[in-house]
CSV table of C-alpha atoms and ligand atoms in Angstrom, one decimal:
chain,number,residue,atom,x,y,z
A,553,MET,CA,128.0,126.9,115.2
A,554,THR,CA,126.7,123.4,116.0
A,555,ASN,CA,127.8,119.6,114.6
A,556,ARG,CA,125.0,118.0,113.7
A,557,ALA,CA,124.5,114.4,112.3
A,558,ALA,CA,123.2,114.6,108.5
A,559,GLY,CA,121.0,112.3,107.1
A,560,VAL,CA,118.4,111.4,104.8
A,561,TRP,CA,114.5,113.0,105.0
A,562,GLY,CA,113.2,111.3,102.2
A,563,ILE,CA,114.2,110.3,98.8
A,564,GLY,CA,112.9,109.6,95.4
A,565,SER,CA,114.1,108.4,91.5
A,566,TYR,CA,112.7,108.9,88.4
A,567,VAL,CA,113.5,107.3,85.2
A,568,PRO,CA,112.4,108.3,81.9
A,569,GLU,CA,109.9,105.2,80.2
A,570,LYS,CA,111.8,104.5,76.8
A,571,ILE,CA,113.6,101.5,77.1
A,572,LEU,CA,116.7,101.0,74.6
A,573,SER,CA,117.9,97.3,74.9
A,574,ASN,CA,120.6,95.6,73.9
A,575,PHE,CA,118.6,94.0,71.1
A,576,ASP,CA,118.1,97.8,69.7
A,577,LEU,CA,121.5,98.4,70.1
A,578,GLU,CA,122.5,95.2,68.3
A,579,LYS,CA,120.6,96.8,65.1
A,580,MET,CA,122.6,100.5,65.5
A,581,VAL,CA,126.2,99.1,66.0
A,582,ASP,CA,127.9,96.1,65.4
A,583,THR,CA,127.3,94.6,69.1
A,584,SER,CA,125.7,91.9,70.3
A,585,ASP,CA,123.1,90.9,73.5
A,586,GLU,CA,125.6,88.3,74.6
A,587,TRP,CA,128.8,90.8,74.4
A,588,ILE,CA,127.1,93.7,76.1
A,589,THR,CA,125.5,91.1,79.2
A,590,THR,CA,128.6,89.4,79.9
A,591,ARG,CA,131.1,92.2,80.0
A,592,THR,CA,129.3,95.1,81.5
A,593,GLY,CA,125.9,93.1,83.0
A,594,ILE,CA,123.8,95.9,81.6
A,595,GLN,CA,120.9,94.4,79.2
A,596,GLU,CA,119.0,97.5,78.7
A,597,ARG,CA,118.9,101.4,79.6
A,598,ARG,CA,116.4,104.4,79.4
A,599,LEU,CA,116.4,107.0,77.3
A,600,ALA,CA,114.9,110.6,78.1
A,601,ALA,CA,112.2,111.7,75.4
A,602,PRO,CA,113.3,114.4,72.8
A,603,GLU,CA,111.3,117.1,74.5
A,604,GLN,CA,113.1,116.0,78.3
A,605,ALA,CA,116.2,117.7,79.4
A,606,THR,CA,118.0,116.9,82.7
A,607,SER,CA,115.9,119.0,84.8
A,608,ASP,CA,112.9,117.6,83.8
A,609,LEU,CA,114.2,114.0,85.3
A,610,ALA,CA,115.4,116.2,88.3
A,611,TYR,CA,112.0,117.4,89.3
A,612,TYR,CA,110.1,113.8,88.6
A,613,ALA,CA,113.1,112.6,91.2
A,614,ALA,CA,112.9,115.5,93.4
A,615,ASP,CA,109.2,115.8,93.7
A,616,LYS,CA,109.0,111.9,95.1
A,617,ALA,CA,112.2,112.8,97.7
A,618,LEU,CA,110.3,115.7,98.9
A,619,ALA,CA,106.9,113.7,99.4
A,620,ASP,CA,108.7,111.0,100.8
A,621,ALA,CA,110.8,113.3,103.7
A,622,GLY,CA,107.6,115.1,104.4
A,623,VAL,CA,109.1,118.4,103.1
A,624,LYS,CA,107.5,121.3,100.9
A,625,ALA,CA,109.6,123.1,98.3
A,626,GLU,CA,109.2,126.1,100.3
A,627,GLU,CA,111.2,124.7,102.8
A,628,LEU,CA,114.4,124.2,101.0
A,629,ASP,CA,117.4,126.0,102.3
A,630,LEU,CA,120.0,124.3,99.3
A,631,ILE,CA,119.5,123.1,95.8
A,632,ILE,CA,122.5,120.3,94.9
A,633,VAL,CA,122.4,118.9,91.4
A,634,ALA,CA,125.3,116.5,90.9
A,635,THR,CA,125.5,116.2,86.5
A,636,SER,CA,127.4,115.2,84.0
A,637,SER,CA,124.6,116.8,81.5
A,638,PRO,CA,123.6,119.2,82.8
A,639,ASP,CA,120.7,121.4,80.5
A,640,HIS,CA,123.1,124.1,79.9
A,641,LEU,CA,126.1,125.3,80.7
A,642,PHE,CA,125.0,128.2,82.8
A,643,PRO,CA,122.7,128.9,84.0
A,644,ALA,CA,122.8,125.9,86.6
A,645,THR,CA,120.3,123.5,86.3
A,646,ALA,CA,119.6,124.0,89.8
A,647,ALA,CA,118.3,127.0,88.6
A,648,LEU,CA,115.7,125.6,86.5
A,649,LEU,CA,114.9,122.9,89.2
A,650,GLN,CA,114.6,126.1,91.7
A,651,GLU,CA,112.1,127.4,89.5
A,652,ARG,CA,110.0,124.7,88.5
A,653,LEU,CA,109.9,123.2,92.3
A,654,GLY,CA,108.6,126.6,93.8
A,655,ALA,CA,111.6,126.3,96.3
A,656,LYS,CA,111.3,130.0,96.5
A,657,LYS,CA,114.1,130.6,99.6
A,658,ALA,CA,116.7,128.1,98.4
A,659,GLY,CA,120.0,128.6,97.1
A,660,GLY,CA,121.6,126.4,94.4
A,661,PHE,CA,124.3,124.9,92.4
A,662,ASP,CA,125.6,122.3,90.2
A,663,LEU,CA,128.3,120.1,91.1
A,664,SER,CA,130.4,118.5,88.5
A,665,VAL,CA,132.3,115.4,89.5
A,666,ALA,CA,131.1,113.3,86.5
A,667,CYS,CA,130.1,109.7,88.2
A,668,SER,CA,131.4,110.5,91.7
A,669,GLY,CA,129.4,113.5,91.7
A,670,TYR,CA,126.7,112.7,94.1
A,671,ILE,CA,128.6,111.3,96.8
A,672,TYR,CA,130.5,114.6,96.6
A,673,ALA,CA,127.1,116.5,96.8
A,674,LEU,CA,126.1,114.7,99.7
A,675,ALA,CA,129.3,115.5,101.4
A,676,VAL,CA,128.8,119.1,100.5
A,677,ALA,CA,125.0,118.5,102.1
A,678,ALA,CA,126.3,117.0,104.9
A,679,GLN,CA,128.7,120.0,106.2
A,680,PHE,CA,126.1,122.8,105.3
A,681,VAL,CA,123.7,120.8,107.8
A,682,ALA,CA,126.2,119.9,110.2
A,683,THR,CA,127.5,123.6,110.8
A,684,GLY,CA,124.1,125.1,111.5
A,685,LEU,CA,123.5,127.0,108.3
A,686,HIS,CA,121.0,124.8,106.6
A,687,GLU,CA,118.0,122.8,107.7
A,688,LYS,CA,116.7,121.0,104.6
A,689,VAL,CA,119.0,120.3,101.5
A,690,LEU,CA,118.0,118.8,98.3
A,691,VAL,CA,121.0,116.8,96.9
A,692,VAL,CA,119.8,115.7,93.2
A,693,GLY,CA,121.8,113.2,90.5
A,694,ALA,CA,120.0,113.8,87.2
A,695,GLU,CA,121.2,112.7,83.7
A,696,THR,CA,120.3,112.6,80.1
A,697,LEU,CA,123.6,111.0,79.0
A,698,SER,CA,122.0,109.8,76.0
A,699,ARG,CA,122.6,113.1,74.5
A,700,ILE,CA,126.3,112.8,74.7
A,701,VAL,CA,126.9,109.4,73.8
A,702,ASN,CA,127.7,109.0,70.1
A,703,PHE,CA,125.1,105.9,68.8
A,704,GLU,CA,127.9,105.3,66.3
A,705,ASP,CA,130.4,104.5,69.0
A,706,ARG,CA,130.2,101.0,70.3
A,707,GLY,CA,132.6,101.4,73.3
A,708,THR,CA,130.4,104.1,74.6
A,709,ALA,CA,127.1,103.5,73.2
A,710,ILE,CA,126.3,100.6,75.2
A,711,LEU,CA,127.5,101.5,78.7
A,712,PHE,CA,125.5,104.8,79.6
A,713,GLY,CA,121.5,105.6,80.4
A,714,ASP,CA,119.5,108.2,81.4
A,715,GLY,CA,117.6,109.3,85.1
A,716,ALA,CA,117.6,110.7,88.3
A,717,GLY,CA,117.8,110.2,92.1
A,718,ALA,CA,117.1,112.4,95.2
A,719,MET,CA,117.1,112.9,98.8
A,720,VAL,CA,116.3,115.5,101.3
A,721,ILE,CA,119.0,116.2,103.6
A,722,GLY,CA,118.1,117.7,107.6
A,723,PRO,CA,119.7,116.7,110.6
A,724,VAL,CA,119.0,113.5,111.9
A,725,GLU,CA,119.0,112.0,115.7
A,726,ALA,CA,123.1,111.5,116.6
A,727,GLY,CA,124.6,108.0,115.4
A,728,TYR,CA,122.6,108.2,112.1
A,729,GLY,CA,123.4,109.5,108.7
A,730,LEU,CA,126.4,110.5,107.1
A,731,MET,CA,129.2,109.5,108.8
A,732,GLY,CA,132.0,110.1,107.0
A,733,HIS,CA,133.6,110.4,103.2
A,734,HIS,CA,136.8,110.1,101.3
A,735,LEU,CA,137.0,111.7,98.0
A,736,GLY,CA,139.6,112.3,95.7
A,737,LEU,CA,140.4,113.3,92.4
A,738,ASP,CA,143.7,112.4,90.0
A,739,GLY,CA,143.7,115.0,87.0
A,740,SER,CA,146.8,112.8,85.7
A,741,GLY,CA,144.2,110.7,83.9
A,742,ALA,CA,141.5,113.7,82.7
A,743,GLU,CA,141.6,112.5,79.0
A,744,LEU,CA,140.7,108.5,79.8
A,745,LEU,CA,137.1,109.7,80.1
A,746,SER,CA,136.3,113.0,79.0
A,747,LEU,CA,133.9,115.1,76.8
A,748,PRO,CA,135.9,116.8,75.0
A,749,ALA,CA,133.9,119.8,73.5
A,750,GLY,CA,131.8,122.1,74.4
A,751,GLY,CA,133.3,124.3,77.1
A,752,SER,CA,136.3,126.8,76.8
A,753,ARG,CA,138.9,124.3,75.5
A,754,GLU,CA,137.1,123.5,72.5
A,755,PRO,CA,134.0,125.8,71.8
A,756,LEU,CA,131.3,124.1,69.0
A,757,SER,CA,132.7,124.7,65.7
A,758,GLU,CA,131.8,122.6,62.6
A,759,GLU,CA,135.1,121.0,62.9
A,760,VAL,CA,134.2,119.7,66.6
A,761,LEU,CA,131.0,118.5,65.0
A,762,LYS,CA,132.5,116.5,62.3
A,763,ASN,CA,135.3,114.5,64.7
A,764,LYS,CA,132.1,113.9,67.1
A,765,ARG,CA,134.4,115.8,70.0
A,766,GLN,CA,130.8,116.8,71.4
A,767,TYR,CA,130.5,113.2,72.7
A,768,VAL,CA,131.7,111.2,75.3
A,769,ASP,CA,135.4,109.8,75.0
A,770,MET,CA,136.9,107.1,76.9
A,771,ASN,CA,139.8,104.9,76.9
A,772,GLY,CA,137.9,101.8,78.3
A,773,LYS,CA,140.1,99.5,79.2
A,774,GLU,CA,142.2,102.0,81.2
A,775,VAL,CA,139.4,103.3,83.1
A,776,TYR,CA,138.6,99.4,84.0
A,777,LYS,CA,141.8,99.0,85.5
A,778,PHE,CA,141.8,102.4,87.3
A,779,ALA,CA,137.9,101.6,88.8
A,780,VAL,CA,139.1,98.1,89.8
A,781,ASN,CA,141.3,99.2,92.3
A,782,ILE,CA,140.0,102.5,93.2
A,783,MET,CA,136.5,101.6,94.4
A,784,GLY,CA,138.1,99.1,96.9
A,785,ASP,CA,141.0,101.7,98.0
A,786,ALA,CA,138.1,104.3,98.4
A,787,THR,CA,136.0,102.0,100.8
A,788,LEU,CA,138.9,100.7,103.0
A,789,LYS,CA,139.6,104.6,103.5
A,790,VAL,CA,135.7,105.1,104.8
A,791,LEU,CA,136.1,102.0,106.8
A,792,GLU,CA,139.0,103.2,108.7
A,793,THR,CA,137.7,107.0,109.2
A,794,THR,CA,134.6,105.3,110.8
A,795,GLY,CA,136.3,102.6,112.5
A,796,LEU,CA,133.9,100.2,110.6
A,797,THR,CA,135.0,96.6,109.6
A,798,PRO,CA,133.5,94.7,106.0
A,799,GLU,CA,131.7,92.8,108.2
A,800,ASP,CA,129.4,96.4,109.8
A,801,ILE,CA,128.4,96.8,106.2
A,802,ASP,CA,124.5,95.8,105.8
A,803,LEU,CA,124.5,97.3,102.1
A,804,TYR,CA,127.2,98.0,100.0
A,805,VAL,CA,126.3,100.6,97.3
A,806,PRO,CA,128.7,101.1,94.2
A,807,HIS,CA,128.4,103.3,91.4
A,808,GLN,CA,127.2,101.4,88.4
A,809,ALA,CA,129.2,101.0,85.3
A,810,ASN,CA,130.3,97.6,84.6
A,811,TYR,CA,128.7,94.3,86.4
A,812,ARG,CA,132.1,93.2,86.6
A,813,ILE,CA,133.9,96.1,88.4
A,814,ILE,CA,131.6,95.6,91.0
A,815,GLU,CA,132.0,92.2,91.6
A,816,ALA,CA,135.6,92.4,91.7
A,817,SER,CA,135.3,95.8,94.1
A,818,ALA,CA,133.0,93.6,96.4
A,819,LYS,CA,135.1,90.2,96.5
A,820,ARG,CA,138.1,92.3,98.3
A,821,PHE,CA,136.4,92.6,101.2
A,822,ASN,CA,134.4,89.3,100.8
A,823,PHE,CA,130.8,91.5,100.7
A,824,PRO,CA,128.5,88.3,100.0
A,825,MET,CA,126.4,89.7,96.6
A,826,GLU,CA,123.4,89.8,98.5
A,827,LYS,CA,124.5,92.5,100.3
A,828,VAL,CA,125.5,94.5,97.0
A,829,LEU,CA,122.7,96.6,95.4
A,830,ILE,CA,122.9,96.0,92.0
A,831,ASN,CA,120.3,97.5,88.9
A,832,ILE,CA,122.7,98.3,86.1
A,833,HIS,CA,121.0,95.1,84.4
A,834,LYS,CA,118.2,97.4,84.0
A,835,TYR,CA,119.6,101.2,83.7
A,836,GLY,CA,123.4,101.0,82.8
A,837,ASN,CA,125.8,103.5,83.6
A,838,VAL,CA,123.4,107.1,84.9
A,839,SER,CA,126.8,108.8,86.2
A,840,THR,CA,125.6,110.9,89.4
A,841,ALA,CA,122.2,108.7,89.2
A,842,THR,CA,123.0,105.4,89.9
A,843,ILE,CA,123.6,105.4,93.7
A,844,PRO,CA,120.3,107.5,95.0
A,845,LEU,CA,118.7,105.2,92.1
A,846,ALA,CA,119.9,102.0,93.9
A,847,ILE,CA,119.5,103.1,97.0
A,848,ASP,CA,115.4,104.1,96.5
A,849,GLU,CA,114.6,101.0,94.6
A,850,ALA,CA,116.3,99.1,97.9
A,851,TYR,CA,114.0,101.3,99.8
A,852,GLN,CA,110.9,100.9,98.0
A,853,GLU,CA,112.0,97.2,98.4
A,854,GLY,CA,112.0,97.7,102.3
A,855,ARG,CA,115.4,95.9,101.8
A,856,ILE,CA,117.0,99.0,103.9
A,857,LYS,CA,116.2,99.4,107.7
A,858,ASP,CA,117.2,101.8,110.3
A,859,GLY,CA,120.0,101.5,112.2
A,860,ASP,CA,121.6,99.6,108.5
A,861,ASN,CA,125.2,100.6,107.5
A,862,LEU,CA,125.7,101.3,103.9
A,863,LEU,CA,128.9,102.4,102.0
A,864,LEU,CA,128.5,104.1,98.8
A,865,VAL,CA,131.4,104.2,96.4
A,866,ALA,CA,132.2,105.6,93.1
A,867,PHE,CA,134.5,106.5,90.3
A,868,GLY,CA,134.8,108.2,87.3
A,869,GLY,CA,136.0,111.1,85.0
A,870,GLY,CA,138.4,113.9,86.2
A,871,LEU,CA,139.5,110.8,87.4
A,872,SER,CA,137.5,111.0,90.4
A,873,TRP,CA,136.5,108.6,93.2
A,874,ALA,CA,134.2,109.2,96.1
A,875,ALA,CA,133.1,107.1,99.1
A,876,SER,CA,130.6,107.7,101.7
A,877,LEU,CA,129.0,105.6,104.9
A,878,LEU,CA,125.8,106.7,105.3
A,879,ARG,CA,123.8,104.9,108.5
A,880,TRP,CA,120.2,104.7,107.4
A,881,GLY,CA,117.5,106.5,110.0
A,882,GLY,CA,117.6,108.9,112.4
A,883,ARG,CA,115.0,111.5,110.3
A,884,PRO,CA,112.6,113.0,113.0
A,885,GLU,CA,109.1,112.2,112.9
A,886,LYS,CA,107.1,113.8,110.0
Q,838,COA,C1,134.2,99.5,78.1
Q,838,COA,C2,134.4,98.3,78.3
Q,838,COA,C3,133.0,97.4,78.5
Q,838,COA,C4,135.0,97.0,77.4
Q,838,COA,O1,135.5,96.0,77.3
Q,838,COA,P1,136.7,95.2,77.4
Q,838,COA,O2,136.6,93.4,78.2
Q,838,COA,O3,137.7,95.8,78.3
Q,838,COA,O4,136.5,95.0,76.3
Q,838,COA,P2,138.1,95.5,75.1
Q,838,COA,O5,138.0,97.0,75.1
Q,838,COA,O6,139.6,94.5,75.7
Q,838,COA,O7,137.8,94.8,73.5
Q,838,COA,C5,137.8,93.2,73.8
Q,838,COA,C6,137.1,92.9,71.8
Q,838,COA,O8,135.7,93.4,72.4
Q,838,COA,C7,135.5,94.3,71.1
Q,838,COA,N1,134.6,95.4,71.5
Q,838,COA,C8,134.6,96.4,72.0
Q,838,COA,N2,132.9,96.8,72.4
Q,838,COA,C9,132.5,95.8,71.5
Q,838,COA,C10,131.0,95.7,71.9
Q,838,COA,N3,129.9,96.9,72.3
Q,838,COA,N4,130.4,94.8,71.1
Q,838,COA,C11,131.4,94.0,70.6
Q,838,COA,N5,132.5,94.0,70.7
Q,838,COA,C12,133.3,94.8,71.3
Q,838,COA,C13,137.1,95.4,71.1
Q,838,COA,O9,136.9,95.5,69.3
Q,838,COA,C14,137.9,93.6,71.2
Q,838,COA,O10,137.9,93.6,70.1
Q,838,COA,P3,139.4,92.5,69.6
Q,838,COA,O11,139.4,91.5,70.9
Q,838,COA,O12,139.1,92.0,68.5
Q,838,COA,O13,140.1,93.9,69.3
Q,838,COA,C15,135.3,98.0,79.4
Q,838,COA,O14,136.8,98.0,79.3
Q,838,COA,C16,135.0,98.8,80.8
Q,838,COA,O15,133.9,98.8,81.2
Q,838,COA,N6,135.6,100.3,81.1
Q,838,COA,C17,135.2,100.7,82.2
Q,838,COA,C18,134.7,101.7,81.9
Q,838,COA,C19,133.7,102.6,82.4
Q,838,COA,O16,133.3,102.4,83.5
Q,838,COA,N7,133.6,104.1,82.1
Q,838,COA,C20,132.4,104.8,83.2
Q,838,COA,C21,133.2,105.0,84.0
Q,838,COA,S1,132.3,106.2,84.9
C-alpha cells in the first residue's frame, strides 16, 4: 500500500442552453424578481432540454474534464457520479456515462448525499488514489433538478437548476491535492429536505402524484438556520485538520444555495468576498454540480494558480455536510 497525494488532473463543466429567469418564474408562480434576488441572490437558472437527462449533462462535463486532463476515457479506472437526480434508481448513472464515454475498463457507482455529494465523492476518489488501488478516477456532479421540482411551489421552484461539473482525480506531487476532509450527517433532520416518493418508502402511485410527493419537499427556514451554522463549523474542522488558518485560504468555494448563506459563512472567517467563488446568480442551486461548476469557471477565467488553497464546503439533505481542502496543482505533465 502506498499513500500518495491525490489531486486534480483536469476539470470541465456543462450547463444547458435554456435559461429560466426570475421574470419567467413571475409568470409561473406568485413571486417577483425583486423577492428572489434579495432573498437568494439568484437571477436565473438553466433547464435541461426535454431529451436531456442527468447522464447527458454528465457526459458533456466529463468529456471536457478528460480533455483538460489529457486522459482518454479508456484509461479511467473508476467513475463516481454524485447526483440527487439520477436518470434511474438503477442502473447507476455512472454505468450510462461509462458506456457513452467508452470507459471500457472503469468500474463505477452513483453516490447519494444530496448537495454534499460532490465533496464526499472527492474524498472517496482520493482514498482510492492514495492507496494505489486506482490511478485515474472521474468524479462527476450532475443534476437535472428541474425534473424533481414542483414548478407550482414558489418555496422551491425558484431555487434549483440543471448542470454538471467533473474532475479527473489522480496522483499528484506530494504537498498538492486533497489535503483533508470533514464529512457529516444528521439524519434527525431527514424530513427537512427530501424527495418523499419514488423510492421504496413511498412507491409511485396515483395518490403520490395527486399529492405531488414526487417533488422536492423543503422546510426552507429550518434548512437556512442549519446551513448558516454548519458551513462555518465544517470549514473550521477542515482548517483544524489541515493546520491552516483563514488567511491561508486563497479561494473559498461554498455550495451555491443562497447568497445570504454564503455571505454569512464567509463573514465568520473574515474571508473577503473577492476570495469567495459565486455563480449562484447565473445557475441557482445545482446540488452536487455547484462546486465543480464554480471551480471550473474560476479556472477558465485564470483565477486559480498552482499552490492555491481552495476550501470547499457544502450542506444539503440528510441532513448532510462536507468540507475539503484542495491545494491546486502538482499534476504530472500531459
Ligand atoms: C427558501 C428561502 C429562500 C426563503 O427565504 P426566507 O427569507 O426564509 O423567507 P420566508 O420563508 O421567511 O418567507 C418570507 C415571506 O416570503 C414569502 N415567500 C416565500 N417564498 C416566496 C417566493 N418565492 N416569492 C415571493 N414570496 C415568497 C413567504 O410566504 C413569507 O410571506 P409572509 O411573511 O407573508 O408569511 C430561504 O429560507 C432559504 O434559502 N432556505 C435554505 C434553502 C436551501 O438552501 N435549500 C437547499 C439546500 S441544499
